[in-house]
Amino acid sequence: MLEEQNIKLPERDGVNFEVWPEAIELGRMFADEGYELSLVGGPVRDLLLHRRSHDLDFCTSARPEEFEPILRRFGHDGFWDMGRKFGTLGAMRRRPDGTEVKVEVTTYRSDTYDPDSRKPEVAYGDSLEGDLSRRDFTVNAMALRVPDLEFVDPFGGANDLQKQVLRTPIDPYQSFDDDPLRMMRAVRFVAQLGFHIAPETAEALSDMTDRISIVSAERVRDELTKILLSERPSQGISTLVESGLADLVFPEIPALQLEIDEHHRHKDVFGHTLMVIDRAVALETGEDGPVPAPDLTLRLAALMHDIGKPKTRKFEPGGKVSFHHHDSVGARMTRKRLKALRFDHHLIEDVTELVNLHLRFHGYVDEPWTDAAVRRYVKDAGHLYERLNRLTRADATTQNKRKALVFAHAMDEMEDRVRELKKKEDFDAIRPDLNGDEIMQELGIAPGPAVGKAYKHMLEYRLDNGPVDHETAVAELHRWYEESQE
């Protein structure tokens, strides 16, 4: 691990072998025009961790209008300038093997926040060291000058990387005041890299959590998403709560820290939730499976499945504790919170439905369902069926081995039955045995609410009884309609 500052890497150094040829080429193009260029941030950190990346970040002494022609020449297969107002331009090229290499180049700069503003103000800088001093953490404040491959580490980032510690290059209070989102990023690096936050940095973070309120919901959402999609999402969520940030960005989660009664008659809901997240992650599949990892929908559902418990907790006679209807209450809370965080509408609906259905299977354990009930479960779960089963399995965290085996056996049995039933009929295509036109023709009624009610009844009949012949379906329709008119 490199620990010295401004090291000139030997040509055949092990790290040098991993430097991207595109970075060297782009460095020469900038040098030919008289500009400095350095690889910075994550790519340098990953280089020292022996990780590969195809998205390369650079900073330069040139202004955007000066280096735009260079970047357009470099980027044979793409160019973008959405970040121009922040001093950033990007380009992309494809290697002969089809691999895409994306680069983004930013003028030396400083990002600061007006105390009452949600958006950063951009000021150009004039040196690499000055630019590095304004970055979030020392492990991201290292650079590699190209094409000369001079390693620049003015704040000891390589040493912190080796110790797996997060520190800010400047005073943490000033750093978090300049960009409050850095507090969320600290949590994200805990989840992504398994690092710990240095004591003085953690203290500043906890003292300044209120500052996160000026950051837009979209930016907070993006960091939360990265935390959940990381290798250690439960560790990230735990850190988010411990820091106090969750009280502001996701208050339903720290609210799960319910006091445990002295007889331990109910679970620590927060600890249980962290366990469910880990178990859900373990149940994700490979790319060819039904729930490819990492799956944001499943992980969000695991995080939120019990958020209705604090509002529904009731102390029953005999010292028991109940949480009746926490599934439906939690579903409403889930929709509200995810909307506030500006998540995608379809994702919100899916996660909300998973929270609403997460207790649905439990009745099967006590008394196996009829085929009709199994059909209804699959139909109601729809495209969420595989995720719902994984959430249900993850939620079964009992330490009682006998109960755990009974539950797992019941879930296995139900899934086997679904596979057998699907061999006989396509659950995704289940429709009533009579369509809307046939219903109107049989009953002699015009389009309207009555047709919809009849259609819904016939769908319920189809789910309860499976497919029936036309004559039987017609008889059931008339029977239901006559009763509904009484």
XYZ file of C-alpha atoms in Angstrom:
486
model
C 0.000 0.000 0.000
C 1.399 3.432 -0.900
C 1.706 5.709 2.122
C 4.093 8.478 1.024
C 3.041 11.670 -0.696
C 3.747 12.635 -4.303
C 5.315 9.293 -5.220
C 6.554 8.763 -8.767
C 5.459 5.207 -9.510
C 8.124 2.991 -11.101
C 7.259 1.937 -14.622
C 6.819 -1.707 -13.651
C 5.360 -1.233 -10.212
C 2.496 -3.656 -9.475
C 0.026 -0.792 -9.142
C 1.270 0.838 -12.312
C 0.350 -2.287 -14.227
C -3.285 -1.597 -13.384
C -3.385 2.004 -14.629
C -5.838 2.374 -17.483
C -4.214 3.017 -20.879
C -7.033 5.446 -21.653
C -5.986 7.530 -18.627
C -2.415 7.708 -19.917
C -3.591 8.634 -23.416
C -5.923 11.369 -22.176
C -3.167 12.740 -19.930
C -0.867 13.103 -22.947
C -3.585 14.869 -24.919
C -4.033 17.414 -22.107
C -0.273 17.811 -21.603
C 0.179 18.521 -25.324
C -2.163 21.494 -24.887
C -0.367 22.685 -21.755
C -2.948 21.568 -19.189
C -2.653 19.466 -16.033
C -4.770 16.329 -15.719
C -5.079 13.940 -12.781
C -7.073 10.812 -12.067
C -8.886 11.457 -8.781
C -11.296 10.070 -6.221
C -12.830 6.620 -6.466
C -10.716 5.303 -9.367
C -7.499 6.040 -7.433
C -8.920 4.490 -4.283
C -9.980 1.424 -6.258
C -6.556 1.273 -7.906
C -4.938 0.894 -4.484
C -7.551 -1.695 -3.523
C -6.760 -3.595 -6.744
C -10.275 -3.112 -8.040
C -11.125 -2.364 -11.637
C -13.375 0.420 -12.833
C -14.424 1.578 -16.270
C -15.729 4.959 -15.080
C -12.795 7.323 -14.625
C -12.918 10.720 -12.898
C -10.338 13.398 -13.614
C -9.687 16.973 -12.588
C -7.770 19.539 -14.628
C -6.363 23.044 -14.632
C -8.266 23.742 -17.869
C -11.702 25.356 -18.040
C -14.537 23.419 -19.732
C -14.409 25.528 -22.894
C -10.683 24.836 -23.105
C -10.756 21.058 -22.713
C -14.000 20.350 -24.551
C -12.223 19.930 -27.948
C -9.775 17.471 -26.368
C -12.545 15.414 -24.829
C -14.525 15.330 -28.078
C -11.474 13.956 -29.892
C -10.960 11.347 -27.186
C -14.593 10.248 -26.932
C -15.108 8.460 -30.243
C -18.394 6.929 -29.063
C -20.029 9.571 -26.899
C -19.848 13.039 -25.358
C -22.058 14.754 -22.769
C -22.116 18.109 -21.036
C -24.989 17.914 -18.531
C -22.547 18.947 -15.796
C -21.153 21.933 -17.674
C -22.457 24.439 -15.117
C -20.464 22.515 -12.488
C -17.347 22.478 -14.664
C -17.783 18.831 -15.728
C -17.803 17.272 -19.210
C -17.860 13.578 -20.078
C -16.967 11.227 -22.902
C -17.059 7.528 -23.709
C -15.231 5.148 -26.016
C -15.463 1.429 -26.642
C -12.527 -0.923 -26.586
C -12.166 -3.561 -29.336
C -13.710 -6.133 -26.978
C -16.821 -3.957 -26.594
C -16.012 -2.726 -23.083
C -17.132 0.851 -22.502
C -14.746 3.288 -20.804
C -16.426 6.435 -19.508
C -14.481 9.491 -18.379
C -15.581 12.682 -16.682
C -13.281 15.679 -16.416
C -13.859 18.558 -14.005
C -12.030 21.839 -13.623
C -10.279 22.296 -10.251
C -13.103 23.536 -8.092
C -14.779 24.093 -4.749
C -18.327 23.051 -3.867
C -19.904 25.056 -1.066
C -23.433 25.572 0.181
C -25.135 28.795 1.034
C -26.580 28.216 4.537
C -30.125 28.289 3.181
C -29.552 26.751 -0.249
C -30.086 23.170 -1.432
C -27.737 23.604 -4.416
C -23.941 23.860 -4.388
C -22.202 26.993 -5.540
C -19.289 26.329 -7.899
C -16.016 28.208 -7.734
C -13.027 27.210 -9.870
C -9.715 26.538 -8.148
C -6.152 26.770 -9.409
C -4.308 23.747 -7.990
C -4.663 19.994 -7.623
C -3.891 20.086 -3.897
C -6.542 22.758 -3.360
C -9.077 20.649 -5.244
C -8.236 17.563 -3.168
C -8.653 19.520 0.068
C -12.297 20.135 -0.829
C -13.173 16.465 -1.305
C -15.266 14.432 1.086
C -12.793 12.002 2.685
C -9.043 11.461 2.655
C -9.472 8.093 0.893
C -11.065 10.041 -1.966
C -8.549 12.913 -1.791
C -5.743 11.085 -3.576
C -4.716 11.668 -7.181
C -2.521 10.241 -9.898
C -1.114 12.818 -12.280
C -1.222 11.599 -15.864
C 0.608 10.818 -18.017
C 3.571 10.979 -15.572
C 1.929 8.709 -12.931
C 2.909 10.897 -9.997
C 0.955 9.798 -6.932
C -0.373 12.750 -4.892
C -1.659 12.149 -1.363
C -1.448 15.340 0.719
C -3.831 14.154 3.459
C -2.666 10.599 4.130
C -5.501 8.917 2.286
C -3.493 5.788 1.477
C -2.721 5.280 5.153
C -6.405 5.729 6.049
C -7.321 3.329 3.281
C -5.045 0.729 4.778
C -6.593 1.277 8.228
C -10.107 1.351 6.734
C -10.948 4.641 8.392
C -12.958 7.619 7.103
C -11.630 11.083 7.864
C -12.247 14.427 6.176
C -9.256 16.222 4.596
C -10.115 19.420 6.488
C -11.923 20.045 9.760
C -15.006 17.793 9.634
C -17.319 20.563 10.853
C -16.224 22.745 7.951
C -16.422 19.844 5.492
C -19.978 18.878 6.485
C -21.024 22.512 6.541
C -19.733 22.961 2.977
C -21.606 19.877 1.732
C -23.986 18.204 4.216
C -24.525 15.263 1.858
C -21.038 14.120 2.852
C -22.598 12.839 6.063
C -24.736 10.426 4.045
C -21.697 9.477 1.970
C -19.834 8.539 5.139
C -22.586 6.053 5.948
C -22.513 4.794 2.379
C -18.769 4.021 2.559
C -19.348 2.094 5.769
C -21.868 -0.037 3.863
C -19.870 -0.328 0.642
C -16.331 -0.785 1.962
C -16.763 -1.888 5.570
C -14.822 1.176 6.825
C -15.369 2.849 10.184
C -15.759 6.575 10.759
C -12.937 8.266 12.693
C -14.080 9.445 16.162
C -13.660 13.159 15.466
C -15.465 12.815 12.141
C -18.287 10.796 13.743
C -18.663 13.396 16.483
C -18.976 16.208 13.938
C -21.474 14.154 11.937
C -23.703 13.594 14.970
C -23.464 17.258 15.970
C -24.429 18.482 12.486
C -27.232 16.146 11.450
C -29.689 19.054 11.256
C -27.659 20.408 8.335
C -28.901 17.527 6.155
C -32.265 19.304 5.973
C -30.987 21.654 3.259
C -30.147 18.731 0.949
C -32.816 17.790 -1.593
C -34.865 14.641 -1.104
C -33.574 13.300 -4.434
C -29.927 13.469 -3.349
C -30.719 11.836 -0.002
C -32.684 9.134 -1.846
C -29.726 8.417 -4.129
C -27.370 7.929 -1.182
C -29.898 5.747 0.629
C -30.241 3.642 -2.516
C -26.474 3.157 -2.705
C -26.437 2.122 0.961
C -29.142 -0.475 0.388
C -27.505 -1.832 -2.777
C -24.125 -2.194 -1.075
C -22.492 -5.362 0.209
C -23.373 -4.471 3.833
C -26.762 -2.717 3.788
C -27.674 -3.605 7.375
C -24.369 -2.163 8.604
C -25.125 1.029 6.685
C -28.646 1.295 8.137
C -27.291 0.692 11.642
C -24.745 3.494 11.168
C -27.435 5.773 9.754
C -29.450 5.299 12.940
C -26.488 5.538 15.335
C -25.354 8.812 13.758
C -28.757 10.423 14.205
C -29.173 11.045 10.474
C -32.027 8.556 10.234
C -34.062 10.681 12.668
C -34.246 13.282 9.905
C -34.141 11.367 6.617
C -36.004 8.163 7.607
C -37.523 8.558 11.101
C -39.624 5.391 10.827
C -36.458 3.283 11.142
C -35.052 4.532 14.480
C -38.637 4.386 15.773
C -38.285 0.586 15.551
C -35.963 0.687 18.572
C -38.774 -0.250 20.937
C -37.878 -1.027 24.515
C -37.815 -4.754 25.219
C -39.843 -5.960 28.194
C -37.908 -7.612 30.997
C -39.328 -11.036 30.129
C -38.390 -10.665 26.446
C -41.888 -11.547 25.277
C -41.427 -9.588 22.058
C -38.497 -9.068 19.736
C -36.246 -6.046 19.394
C -37.921 -4.810 16.201
C -34.911 -2.821 14.962
C -32.504 -5.704 15.507
C -35.001 -8.036 13.846
C -35.224 -5.683 10.851
C -31.445 -5.679 10.368
C -31.507 -9.469 10.477
C -34.310 -9.594 7.896
C -32.300 -7.359 5.556
C -29.299 -9.699 5.778
C -31.472 -12.768 5.242
C -33.240 -11.180 2.268
C -29.899 -10.313 0.658
C -28.801 -13.936 1.083
C -31.951 -15.095 -0.733
C -31.341 -12.968 -3.833
C -30.369 -14.888 -6.939
C -27.838 -14.682 -9.733
C -28.528 -12.872 -12.999
C -30.517 -15.806 -14.376
C -32.674 -16.177 -11.266
C -36.055 -14.593 -10.463
C -34.621 -11.959 -8.053
C -31.155 -10.947 -9.311
C -28.870 -9.348 -6.732
C -28.798 -6.617 -5.666
C -32.567 -6.021 -5.657
C -33.649 -2.608 -4.365
C -37.338 -3.552 -4.159
C -36.715 -6.559 -1.910
C -34.196 -4.710 0.257
C -36.492 -1.721 0.768
C -39.351 -4.069 1.667
C -37.116 -5.868 4.181
C -36.167 -2.512 5.702
C -39.766 -1.294 5.947
C -41.833 -4.425 6.529
C -42.336 -3.744 10.252
C -42.455 0.070 10.362
C -46.136 -0.152 11.328
C -45.316 -1.866 14.639
C -44.613 1.211 16.793
C -48.025 2.677 15.885
C -49.905 -0.587 16.464
C -48.165 -1.878 19.592
C -50.599 -2.865 22.313
C -49.891 -4.392 25.725
C -52.327 -7.243 26.250
C -53.415 -8.870 29.523
C -50.811 -11.266 30.875
C -47.888 -9.186 29.622
C -48.217 -10.097 25.968
C -47.563 -7.526 23.257
C -49.482 -7.381 19.983
C -49.067 -5.471 16.719
C -52.421 -6.075 15.040
C -52.714 -4.741 11.475
C -49.112 -3.502 11.435
C -48.908 -4.799 7.867
C -51.623 -2.513 6.489
C -50.579 0.418 8.688
C -46.965 -0.109 7.629
C -47.980 -0.179 3.966
C -49.549 3.280 4.274
C -46.468 4.591 6.082
C -44.225 3.043 3.417
C -46.015 4.784 0.571
C -45.854 8.133 2.374
C -42.133 7.904 3.186
C -41.038 6.678 -0.240
C -43.054 9.440 -1.897
C -41.352 12.009 0.337
C -37.980 10.603 -0.767
C -39.048 10.927 -4.428
C -38.707 7.248 -5.300
C -40.098 6.021 -8.610
C -43.879 5.451 -8.624
C -43.638 1.792 -9.670
C -41.042 1.054 -7.002
C -43.218 2.732 -4.369
C -46.226 0.622 -5.335
C -44.216 -2.613 -5.351
C -42.564 -2.039 -1.969
C -45.865 -0.908 -0.447
C -47.603 -4.061 -1.669
C -44.838 -6.296 -0.306
C -45.173 -4.670 3.117
C -48.952 -5.092 2.920
C -48.671 -8.803 2.006
C -45.709 -9.848 4.136
C -47.871 -11.693 6.719
C -50.146 -13.320 4.155
C -48.421 -16.718 4.126
C -48.438 -17.276 7.900
C -51.920 -18.803 7.892
C -50.632 -21.619 5.694
C -48.334 -22.877 8.465
C -51.271 -23.610 10.784
C -53.559 -25.046 8.119
C -52.424 -25.763 4.521
C -54.494 -23.901 1.976
C -56.845 -25.254 -0.614
C -55.775 -24.990 -4.246
C -58.130 -22.004 -4.498
C -56.291 -20.198 -1.689
C -52.935 -20.948 -3.303
C -54.170 -19.540 -6.625
C -55.402 -16.431 -4.873
C -52.055 -15.919 -3.101
C -50.153 -16.152 -6.383
C -52.672 -13.969 -8.212
C -52.610 -11.290 -5.508
C -48.791 -11.305 -5.390
C -48.615 -11.040 -9.173
C -45.137 -10.114 -10.428
C -44.002 -9.783 -6.787
C -44.522 -13.504 -6.038
C -40.829 -14.451 -5.931
C -39.897 -11.390 -3.890
C -42.805 -11.919 -1.498
C -41.712 -15.492 -0.780
C -38.156 -14.332 -0.118
C -39.339 -11.537 2.164
C -41.550 -14.018 4.022
C -38.679 -16.473 4.471
C -36.338 -13.679 5.591
C -38.906 -12.501 8.151
C -38.959 -15.908 9.889
C -36.147 -15.168 12.348
C -37.321 -17.342 15.228
C -34.548 -18.958 17.257
C -36.811 -21.944 17.947
C -35.368 -24.606 15.629
C -38.562 -26.644 15.529
C -40.675 -23.644 14.540
C -38.095 -22.613 11.949
C -38.150 -26.085 10.364
C -41.961 -26.201 10.342
C -42.133 -22.799 8.668
C -39.489 -23.632 6.058
C -41.209 -26.939 5.274
C -44.564 -25.190 4.843
C -43.071 -22.624 2.467
C -41.317 -25.358 0.470
C -44.576 -27.295 0.235
C -46.543 -24.254 -0.918
C -43.972 -23.410 -3.610
C -44.061 -27.021 -4.828
C -47.837 -26.831 -5.100
C -47.595 -23.592 -7.070
C -45.205 -25.229 -9.524
C -47.599 -28.156 -9.996
C -50.623 -25.897 -10.445
C -48.735 -23.782 -12.956
C -48.192 -26.884 -15.074
C -51.981 -27.063 -15.447
C -52.750 -23.365 -15.930
C -51.047 -20.035 -16.538
C -51.568 -18.050 -13.328
C -50.526 -14.812 -15.002
C -53.302 -15.233 -17.557
C -56.113 -16.220 -15.197
C -59.334 -14.577 -16.329
C -63.012 -15.287 -15.614
C -64.544 -18.034 -17.738
C -66.858 -15.339 -19.139
C -65.612 -12.028 -20.505
C -67.373 -8.680 -20.281
C -69.248 -9.044 -23.559
C -70.505 -12.496 -22.616
C -71.635 -11.228 -19.219
C -73.647 -8.396 -20.796
C -75.156 -10.754 -23.360
C -76.171 -13.363 -20.777
C -77.645 -10.854 -18.340
C -79.074 -8.520 -20.953
C -77.476 -5.439 -19.354
C -75.644 -2.428 -20.784
C -72.067 -1.385 -19.933
C -71.849 0.010 -16.397
C -70.961 -0.757 -12.769
C -73.076 -3.934 -12.750
C -70.858 -5.478 -15.417
C -67.777 -4.716 -13.362
C -69.266 -6.320 -10.266
C -70.277 -9.393 -12.242
C -66.796 -9.654 -13.770
C -65.182 -9.404 -10.329
C -67.440 -12.150 -8.971
C -66.654 -14.446 -11.868
C -62.930 -13.869 -11.332
C -63.319 -14.811 -7.674
C -65.273 -17.896 -8.751
C -62.493 -18.799 -11.200
C -59.833 -18.485 -8.491
C -61.876 -20.607 -6.065
C -62.851 -23.345 -8.494
C -60.319 -23.361 -11.281
C -61.427 -23.423 -14.931
C -64.979 -24.650 -15.584
C -66.953 -25.285 -18.769
C -69.074 -22.556 -20.360
C -72.403 -23.975 -19.158
C -71.240 -24.112 -15.520
C -69.909 -20.555 -15.706
C -73.185 -19.257 -17.148
C -75.185 -21.005 -14.421
C -72.984 -19.428 -11.723
C -73.325 -15.988 -13.298
C -77.141 -16.176 -13.293
C -77.201 -17.571 -9.742
C -75.052 -14.697 -8.465
C -76.982 -12.052 -10.418
C -80.375 -13.234 -9.150
C -79.126 -13.184 -5.541
C -77.644 -9.731 -5.995
C -81.035 -8.383 -7.125
C -82.851 -9.549 -3.994
